[in-house]
Amino acid sequence: MNTAGVGLAVTPAVLSTLFSHYVSRKRLRHQPTAQISYDEGLHLIRKFLEYASRHTVEDFQAFTAQWVPHPQWVKVDVVEIPQDELTRAASLLQEQLGPEGIRLVGGREWWQWRKPKTTLQAEWIEMKADYHERKKKADPGNRVMLYVHGGAYFFGSVDAHRYQIQRHARKLKARAIAPRYRLAPQFPFPCGLHDCLATYLYLLRYQEPKTIILAGDSAGGGMVLSMLVTLRDRGIPLPAGAVLISPWADLTHSFPSVAGECPLDYIPVSGFHHKPSMAWPPPDEDELAELRKIAIGQKKDLGSADAGSDARSGVPDVGDVADTTTCLSVEIDGEFVQIKEQIQIYATNHLISHPLVSPVLQSTLGGLPPLLIMVGGEEILRDEQIYLAHKCANPEAYLPPNDTMDDAARELIGKYKPTDVYLQVWDGLCHVAPTLSFTSPAKYQYRAISQFGAWALARAQKTEIDILDDDAISFISSRSSSSSSSSESEREEAGDPTNSAEAAGKEKQKKESGGEGGRTDTKNLDYTKSIGKAGDPLPPFKDHMIRQRVTTRGIVFPLPPAEELPGCTMDRNLIGVVKAGTVRKWLEHKKRWDTKFAKTKRRVHEERIREMKAGYEVFGEGEFPPPSALAGRRRISKPEPEGKKKARSLGMSLWSLWGSKHDEITLHREQQAEDGREAADTKEAEGQGADDTQNKQGKEKEKVSRPGFLKTKSCSHSHMKTVRDESQVQESSSGASSSKTGTGPKADEADERTTPMDDLLALRRKQNEDSESAAQKRNLLSPNDIPTTPAPDTGVMGKRPFLDGISMPFSLGKRKDKVNEGDNASTMTLNSNLDLDRTGALTPRVLTPNPDIKVMDSMAGSAAHVGSTSTPLATPSLASPGERPELERFVTAQEDVPVVATPKAG
């Protein structure tokens, strides 16, 4: 594969899409493909994958792994993951697999093997402006994103995904690290998982877990989920949160959407098929039987000559080529069909239902950090992703199949609390829509990801996080706003209920007639504003979930109940079972490919026989790599060739340039906006409206001549939004809980303590809710439209904190293990009408005078009276109606202060 060939293959699709797009504009008006860039990008990727299937897997991998230069405003550093972290990750993975898992995988050692003179590397990706700002402040950084790229586990690279990763880093003002993990089929499961675990362990050397979030798309999303489960079960500190973009979580393809047709998605409905090669497809059962005979004959010949010869010790025996694959039996049209070939590139047939390969089959997905799961409404994998989200949030309601439920599984289900999940299903979008980063829907998705990532980091660190708010200067925002300013009916039919009363009437009419496609239900609308603005507070979690249906314009609607979603209503015993419809499409495509590449397949088979006769190196007893694994195909006396230096890809560079164009234009507009603000500030500082032209020109020349100005200039605070945790998740139901999380009666008692300030805040919240409800009825703003923080220790600028509109003259933060920790005069006064019982809980009491207590002594020893039954500073009540209490006299201690004589005048 090369750029010229790819260009010739996709050009007809690009031209035909351009023509049909304008011919069918009316029909496409309410779909994502109404935007020409999205329509072109979708068809371009689909045609590219179709063209790639006519080439070998090795050619496809080489094309997507070519070197792609990064923009000059992005800083990229390559690091090498130390060997000790790889060894530690291998140990954790072996513990997670257990004896049975190691047997199914084929051993403990082969998946740790790498090509000669190669190591695991990862890329640090960061905006140069953010890097210089961190260095200036000597800040190690409190936000890091570990991003695992997708590609069906067998293609793609960090180079090909860098234009997406740099956008995440820019939006979140974070550093991103992306591992260059090994890919199947040469390095099948669990090779890639081993590399990603080692990268996370490497991060823990320099970063606290609360400063890290994980992210992944497609296969990378499934990999991130398997990482989290392994870290959870092995007791490794979990990150602050994770983002799963269209995660591939079921390699058995057992959910309904996979068997259907998805015209608005680019994933092949019949699976990935490629021209035969030594790497893929691997030998089927018939080929393995022939190879087994060759191995037996060689062993007999060696036994009669010199069975102990070291030169031939690497020749496989019967066990080395036996039981390496498992036939799948599927009933199609009343007949049982046996599939002798490996159907998934990532894992053999008997491993595709392993919980670390298909995470939907995990016993429980509770006990994980908060998750954002983004689903394309028209992608082929949507049902398994929606099911995955509900399984994380409600493990007891979505149990694994009965045949996998044992005592260990039941113990895990009871051990971990539900995971808090933010589920977004985007109307009409394809698989991993952020790939089309130059489109308007992707813009909203990137902002939603940065918003969630900032919230997860702020919650874990108990602080506030500033992220970019570039809506006013975004190139896509201005373009989409101009295109969206069409007729009212277009906005209404697109699902925007915020228009006029006429729109509400039409929405009601749609509801009575069944809605548009049965999907738009605005009667019980919860959120009507766009999620496009970075920094908007997350709505509260309900039953550990935020469930949203989002239009391509960022308008949020409620998601239908779980019982109305096909993925959530499946019989749990059918999950993980290969379905007839999926297999039928796979077999039909394979039959066409076998006919088309029959000669190539025969040549590959003959080459495998020659290699088997020459002999392979083996790892030792108990090590049986899968047929496709390069570790099991190392020829004797012929070392593996070293990796070639990457060549620059013109095609991938053009695609990356297209994907990065929005970031470049946005940065340029941001710079122009910054210049305009600085000019306005200079003019104001020189006098009210005074125009000092020479001074202004001098400042502009100084600015332009400053070296590296565009690279190092940091963003103005006016372009930032502050994100904080606003108690969307109740602490008692924290999604980041694990077996280490403190629970029990004492923790519950500590959470139930109340103070007068709590009562005051509860009253203020109720008043705000009432005013907000009344304002919504009149379509007015309410006080709660301004986000506030529940109980910050201090604001970002060090000012006094505000809580529900109340200005606090002191810090409200206090430790639960010490009741009076941080008490001052204000808090002691507020708590003066409460007592502390022996357990430390605050309880009301009847106030009576206590003249026997000395005020000064009680103040000096207030800590000693924590468990007492009276409050020294309590205000005494009246002995009888109309009687004044006795006055108390306070005498200050005499101080020996020298008297300074006043000098006499004159």
PDB file of C-alpha atoms in Angstrom, residues 421-608:
ATOM      1  CA  VAL A 421     -21.043   6.159  34.493  1.00  0.00           C
ATOM      2  CA  TYR A 422     -21.702   9.127  32.219  1.00  0.00           C
ATOM      3  CA  LEU A 423     -23.354   7.596  29.129  1.00  0.00           C
ATOM      4  CA  GLN A 424     -23.795   9.680  25.983  1.00  0.00           C
ATOM      5  CA  VAL A 425     -25.460   8.245  22.878  1.00  0.00           C
ATOM      6  CA  TRP A 426     -24.927  10.595  19.933  1.00  0.00           C
ATOM      7  CA  ASP A 427     -27.672  10.611  17.325  1.00  0.00           C
ATOM      8  CA  GLY A 428     -26.679   9.253  13.938  1.00  0.00           C
ATOM      9  CA  LEU A 429     -22.913   9.249  14.532  1.00  0.00           C
ATOM     10  CA  CYS A 430     -20.509   6.574  13.383  1.00  0.00           C
ATOM     11  CA  HIS A 431     -17.913   4.541  15.242  1.00  0.00           C
ATOM     12  CA  VAL A 432     -15.351   6.796  16.975  1.00  0.00           C
ATOM     13  CA  ALA A 433     -16.735  10.012  15.526  1.00  0.00           C
ATOM     14  CA  PRO A 434     -13.860  12.123  16.994  1.00  0.00           C
ATOM     15  CA  THR A 435     -11.762  10.588  14.211  1.00  0.00           C
ATOM     16  CA  LEU A 436     -13.500  13.132  11.979  1.00  0.00           C
ATOM     17  CA  SER A 437     -12.102  15.928  14.124  1.00  0.00           C
ATOM     18  CA  PHE A 438     -12.769  18.570  11.479  1.00  0.00           C
ATOM     19  CA  THR A 439     -16.561  18.173  11.790  1.00  0.00           C
ATOM     20  CA  SER A 440     -19.065  19.935  14.015  1.00  0.00           C
ATOM     21  CA  PRO A 441     -20.259  16.798  15.910  1.00  0.00           C
ATOM     22  CA  ALA A 442     -16.662  15.955  16.813  1.00  0.00           C
ATOM     23  CA  LYS A 443     -16.212  19.462  18.226  1.00  0.00           C
ATOM     24  CA  TYR A 444     -18.941  18.832  20.790  1.00  0.00           C
ATOM     25  CA  GLN A 445     -17.516  15.419  21.629  1.00  0.00           C
ATOM     26  CA  TYR A 446     -14.041  16.795  22.303  1.00  0.00           C
ATOM     27  CA  ARG A 447     -15.550  19.424  24.586  1.00  0.00           C
ATOM     28  CA  ALA A 448     -17.614  16.832  26.437  1.00  0.00           C
ATOM     29  CA  ILE A 449     -14.482  14.742  26.958  1.00  0.00           C
ATOM     30  CA  SER A 450     -12.474  17.679  28.312  1.00  0.00           C
ATOM     31  CA  GLN A 451     -15.372  18.654  30.549  1.00  0.00           C
ATOM     32  CA  PHE A 452     -15.637  15.167  32.032  1.00  0.00           C
ATOM     33  CA  GLY A 453     -11.866  14.778  32.332  1.00  0.00           C
ATOM     34  CA  ALA A 454     -11.550  18.064  34.217  1.00  0.00           C
ATOM     35  CA  TRP A 455     -14.419  17.091  36.523  1.00  0.00           C
ATOM     36  CA  ALA A 456     -12.882  13.695  37.295  1.00  0.00           C
ATOM     37  CA  LEU A 457      -9.486  15.274  38.039  1.00  0.00           C
ATOM     38  CA  ALA A 458     -11.032  18.045  40.160  1.00  0.00           C
ATOM     39  CA  ARG A 459     -13.047  15.513  42.117  1.00  0.00           C
ATOM     40  CA  ALA A 460     -10.081  13.230  42.757  1.00  0.00           C
ATOM     41  CA  GLN A 461      -7.774  16.123  43.728  1.00  0.00           C
ATOM     42  CA  LYS A 462     -10.451  18.060  45.644  1.00  0.00           C
ATOM     43  CA  THR A 463      -9.541  21.214  43.755  1.00  0.00           C
ATOM     44  CA  GLU A 464     -10.607  23.268  40.747  1.00  0.00           C
ATOM     45  CA  ILE A 465      -9.434  22.688  37.187  1.00  0.00           C
ATOM     46  CA  ASP A 466      -9.225  25.352  34.488  1.00  0.00           C
ATOM     47  CA  ILE A 467      -9.807  24.214  30.910  1.00  0.00           C
ATOM     48  CA  LEU A 468     -10.114  25.988  27.578  1.00  0.00           C
ATOM     49  CA  ASP A 469     -13.318  27.657  26.475  1.00  0.00           C
ATOM     50  CA  ASP A 470     -12.712  28.459  22.821  1.00  0.00           C
ATOM     51  CA  ASP A 471     -16.281  28.447  21.536  1.00  0.00           C
ATOM     52  CA  ALA A 472     -16.198  32.157  20.698  1.00  0.00           C
ATOM     53  CA  ILE A 473     -13.092  31.805  18.527  1.00  0.00           C
ATOM     54  CA  SER A 474     -13.545  28.258  17.223  1.00  0.00           C
ATOM     55  CA  PHE A 475     -13.462  27.963  13.442  1.00  0.00           C
ATOM     56  CA  ILE A 476     -16.026  25.148  13.510  1.00  0.00           C
ATOM     57  CA  SER A 477     -18.256  27.104  15.905  1.00  0.00           C
ATOM     58  CA  SER A 478     -18.447  30.112  13.611  1.00  0.00           C
ATOM     59  CA  ARG A 479     -18.990  27.950  10.576  1.00  0.00           C
ATOM     60  CA  SER A 480     -21.657  25.797  12.210  1.00  0.00           C
ATOM     61  CA  SER A 481     -23.432  28.813  13.656  1.00  0.00           C
ATOM     62  CA  SER A 482     -23.737  30.388  10.249  1.00  0.00           C
ATOM     63  CA  SER A 483     -25.001  27.180   8.716  1.00  0.00           C
ATOM     64  CA  SER A 484     -27.415  26.555  11.571  1.00  0.00           C
ATOM     65  CA  SER A 485     -29.077  29.969  11.342  1.00  0.00           C
ATOM     66  CA  SER A 486     -31.594  28.675   8.831  1.00  0.00           C
ATOM     67  CA  SER A 487     -35.327  28.321   9.234  1.00  0.00           C
ATOM     68  CA  GLU A 488     -37.114  27.626  12.510  1.00  0.00           C
ATOM     69  CA  SER A 489     -38.508  24.353  11.237  1.00  0.00           C
ATOM     70  CA  GLU A 490     -35.020  23.048  10.579  1.00  0.00           C
ATOM     71  CA  ARG A 491     -34.032  23.677  14.182  1.00  0.00           C
ATOM     72  CA  GLU A 492     -37.217  22.103  15.485  1.00  0.00           C
ATOM     73  CA  GLU A 493     -36.920  18.947  13.420  1.00  0.00           C
ATOM     74  CA  ALA A 494     -33.261  18.630  14.393  1.00  0.00           C
ATOM     75  CA  GLY A 495     -34.403  18.226  17.964  1.00  0.00           C
ATOM     76  CA  ASP A 496     -33.881  21.688  19.435  1.00  0.00           C
ATOM     77  CA  PRO A 497     -36.742  22.327  21.870  1.00  0.00           C
ATOM     78  CA  THR A 498     -35.488  25.726  22.955  1.00  0.00           C
ATOM     79  CA  ASN A 499     -37.238  27.651  20.206  1.00  0.00           C
ATOM     80  CA  SER A 500     -40.662  29.224  20.458  1.00  0.00           C
ATOM     81  CA  ALA A 501     -44.036  28.071  21.726  1.00  0.00           C
ATOM     82  CA  GLU A 502     -44.767  26.988  18.176  1.00  0.00           C
ATOM     83  CA  ALA A 503     -41.832  24.593  18.438  1.00  0.00           C
ATOM     84  CA  ALA A 504     -43.249  23.155  21.646  1.00  0.00           C
ATOM     85  CA  GLY A 505     -46.578  22.568  19.924  1.00  0.00           C
ATOM     86  CA  LYS A 506     -44.915  20.769  17.064  1.00  0.00           C
ATOM     87  CA  GLU A 507     -42.888  18.671  19.491  1.00  0.00           C
ATOM     88  CA  LYS A 508     -46.121  17.693  21.246  1.00  0.00           C
ATOM     89  CA  GLN A 509     -47.637  16.750  17.908  1.00  0.00           C
ATOM     90  CA  LYS A 510     -44.583  14.612  17.149  1.00  0.00           C
ATOM     91  CA  LYS A 511     -44.909  12.917  20.521  1.00  0.00           C
ATOM     92  CA  GLU A 512     -48.560  12.053  19.884  1.00  0.00           C
ATOM     93  CA  SER A 513     -47.684  10.637  16.473  1.00  0.00           C
ATOM     94  CA  GLY A 514     -44.835   8.521  17.802  1.00  0.00           C
ATOM     95  CA  GLY A 515     -41.970  10.984  17.441  1.00  0.00           C
ATOM     96  CA  GLU A 516     -39.380  11.220  14.736  1.00  0.00           C
ATOM     97  CA  GLY A 517     -38.182   7.698  14.114  1.00  0.00           C
ATOM     98  CA  GLY A 518     -39.412   6.735  17.566  1.00  0.00           C
ATOM     99  CA  ARG A 519     -36.310   8.225  19.135  1.00  0.00           C
ATOM    100  CA  THR A 520     -37.098  11.839  20.013  1.00  0.00           C
ATOM    101  CA  ASP A 521     -39.023  12.178  23.273  1.00  0.00           C
ATOM    102  CA  THR A 522     -39.087  15.696  24.644  1.00  0.00           C
ATOM    103  CA  LYS A 523     -42.033  15.372  27.008  1.00  0.00           C
ATOM    104  CA  ASN A 524     -39.823  14.539  29.976  1.00  0.00           C
ATOM    105  CA  LEU A 525     -36.911  16.678  28.856  1.00  0.00           C
ATOM    106  CA  ASP A 526     -34.273  17.108  31.557  1.00  0.00           C
ATOM    107  CA  TYR A 527     -31.592  19.165  29.778  1.00  0.00           C
ATOM    108  CA  THR A 528     -32.133  21.484  26.850  1.00  0.00           C
ATOM    109  CA  LYS A 529     -28.822  23.307  26.645  1.00  0.00           C
ATOM    110  CA  SER A 530     -25.803  22.361  24.609  1.00  0.00           C
ATOM    111  CA  ILE A 531     -22.947  20.485  26.208  1.00  0.00           C
ATOM    112  CA  GLY A 532     -20.601  22.240  23.802  1.00  0.00           C
ATOM    113  CA  LYS A 533     -19.288  24.710  26.347  1.00  0.00           C
ATOM    114  CA  ALA A 534     -16.298  23.362  28.151  1.00  0.00           C
ATOM    115  CA  GLY A 535     -16.629  23.626  31.908  1.00  0.00           C
ATOM    116  CA  ASP A 536     -20.400  23.274  32.206  1.00  0.00           C
ATOM    117  CA  PRO A 537     -21.136  21.355  35.427  1.00  0.00           C
ATOM    118  CA  LEU A 538     -22.109  17.741  35.042  1.00  0.00           C
ATOM    119  CA  PRO A 539     -25.678  16.973  36.085  1.00  0.00           C
ATOM    120  CA  PRO A 540     -26.038  14.808  39.192  1.00  0.00           C
ATOM    121  CA  PHE A 541     -25.715  11.057  38.880  1.00  0.00           C
ATOM    122  CA  LYS A 542     -28.949   9.135  39.378  1.00  0.00           C
ATOM    123  CA  ASP A 543     -28.551   5.482  40.295  1.00  0.00           C
ATOM    124  CA  HIS A 544     -24.855   5.893  39.445  1.00  0.00           C
ATOM    125  CA  MET A 545     -25.621   7.040  35.894  1.00  0.00           C
ATOM    126  CA  ILE A 546     -25.995  10.135  33.761  1.00  0.00           C
ATOM    127  CA  ARG A 547     -27.927   8.942  30.712  1.00  0.00           C
ATOM    128  CA  GLN A 548     -28.096  11.303  27.756  1.00  0.00           C
ATOM    129  CA  ARG A 549     -29.034  11.271  24.108  1.00  0.00           C
ATOM    130  CA  VAL A 550     -27.167  14.035  22.314  1.00  0.00           C
ATOM    131  CA  THR A 551     -27.858  15.480  18.888  1.00  0.00           C
ATOM    132  CA  THR A 552     -25.128  16.384  16.443  1.00  0.00           C
ATOM    133  CA  ARG A 553     -25.565  20.026  17.511  1.00  0.00           C
ATOM    134  CA  GLY A 554     -24.898  19.243  21.139  1.00  0.00           C
ATOM    135  CA  ILE A 555     -28.507  19.407  22.333  1.00  0.00           C
ATOM    136  CA  VAL A 556     -29.058  17.004  25.226  1.00  0.00           C
ATOM    137  CA  PHE A 557     -32.163  14.847  25.638  1.00  0.00           C
ATOM    138  CA  PRO A 558     -32.996  12.075  28.084  1.00  0.00           C
ATOM    139  CA  LEU A 559     -32.083   8.570  26.976  1.00  0.00           C
ATOM    140  CA  PRO A 560     -35.008   6.124  26.863  1.00  0.00           C
ATOM    141  CA  PRO A 561     -35.301   3.724  29.814  1.00  0.00           C
ATOM    142  CA  ALA A 562     -33.104   0.637  29.844  1.00  0.00           C
ATOM    143  CA  GLU A 563     -36.067  -1.655  29.186  1.00  0.00           C
ATOM    144  CA  GLU A 564     -36.555   0.080  25.816  1.00  0.00           C
ATOM    145  CA  LEU A 565     -32.936  -0.427  24.691  1.00  0.00           C
ATOM    146  CA  PRO A 566     -32.215  -3.669  22.790  1.00  0.00           C
ATOM    147  CA  GLY A 567     -28.770  -4.076  24.300  1.00  0.00           C
ATOM    148  CA  CYS A 568     -30.128  -4.016  27.860  1.00  0.00           C
ATOM    149  CA  THR A 569     -32.951  -6.506  27.317  1.00  0.00           C
ATOM    150  CA  MET A 570     -30.900  -9.465  26.101  1.00  0.00           C
ATOM    151  CA  ASP A 571     -30.982 -12.773  27.919  1.00  0.00           C
ATOM    152  CA  ARG A 572     -27.730 -12.822  29.860  1.00  0.00           C
ATOM    153  CA  ASN A 573     -27.109 -16.433  28.829  1.00  0.00           C
ATOM    154  CA  LEU A 574     -26.988 -15.332  25.175  1.00  0.00           C
ATOM    155  CA  ILE A 575     -24.246 -12.759  25.798  1.00  0.00           C
ATOM    156  CA  GLY A 576     -20.933 -14.103  24.559  1.00  0.00           C
ATOM    157  CA  VAL A 577     -22.598 -16.606  22.212  1.00  0.00           C
ATOM    158  CA  VAL A 578     -21.716 -16.214  18.540  1.00  0.00           C
ATOM    159  CA  LYS A 579     -24.877 -15.549  16.510  1.00  0.00           C
ATOM    160  CA  ALA A 580     -25.888 -17.117  13.203  1.00  0.00           C
ATOM    161  CA  GLY A 581     -26.502 -13.825  11.372  1.00  0.00           C
ATOM    162  CA  THR A 582     -23.029 -12.537  12.119  1.00  0.00           C
ATOM    163  CA  VAL A 583     -21.365 -15.809  11.132  1.00  0.00           C
ATOM    164  CA  ARG A 584     -23.364 -16.006   7.907  1.00  0.00           C
ATOM    165  CA  LYS A 585     -22.060 -12.623   6.717  1.00  0.00           C
ATOM    166  CA  TRP A 586     -18.522 -13.560   7.753  1.00  0.00           C
ATOM    167  CA  LEU A 587     -18.642 -16.879   5.860  1.00  0.00           C
ATOM    168  CA  GLU A 588     -20.048 -15.281   2.701  1.00  0.00           C
ATOM    169  CA  HIS A 589     -17.247 -12.714   2.596  1.00  0.00           C
ATOM    170  CA  LYS A 590     -14.618 -15.341   3.354  1.00  0.00           C
ATOM    171  CA  LYS A 591     -15.872 -17.511   0.515  1.00  0.00           C
ATOM    172  CA  ARG A 592     -15.476 -14.639  -1.952  1.00  0.00           C
ATOM    173  CA  TRP A 593     -11.983 -13.867  -0.635  1.00  0.00           C
ATOM    174  CA  ASP A 594     -10.882 -17.515  -0.812  1.00  0.00           C
ATOM    175  CA  THR A 595     -11.913 -17.620  -4.446  1.00  0.00           C
ATOM    176  CA  LYS A 596     -10.261 -14.317  -5.285  1.00  0.00           C
ATOM    177  CA  PHE A 597      -6.955 -15.113  -3.553  1.00  0.00           C
ATOM    178  CA  ALA A 598      -6.848 -18.896  -4.068  1.00  0.00           C
ATOM    179  CA  LYS A 599      -3.360 -18.852  -5.623  1.00  0.00           C
ATOM    180  CA  THR A 600      -1.970 -16.626  -2.907  1.00  0.00           C
ATOM    181  CA  LYS A 601      -3.398 -18.907  -0.232  1.00  0.00           C
ATOM    182  CA  ARG A 602      -1.703 -21.966  -1.794  1.00  0.00           C
ATOM    183  CA  ARG A 603       1.656 -20.183  -1.875  1.00  0.00           C
ATOM    184  CA  VAL A 604       1.336 -19.216   1.780  1.00  0.00           C
ATOM    185  CA  HIS A 605       0.490 -22.825   2.696  1.00  0.00           C
ATOM    186  CA  GLU A 606       3.560 -24.143   0.857  1.00  0.00           C
ATOM    187  CA  GLU A 607       5.767 -21.578   2.620  1.00  0.00           C
ATOM    188  CA  ARG A 608       4.455 -22.707   6.006  1.00  0.00           C
TER     189      ARG A 608
END
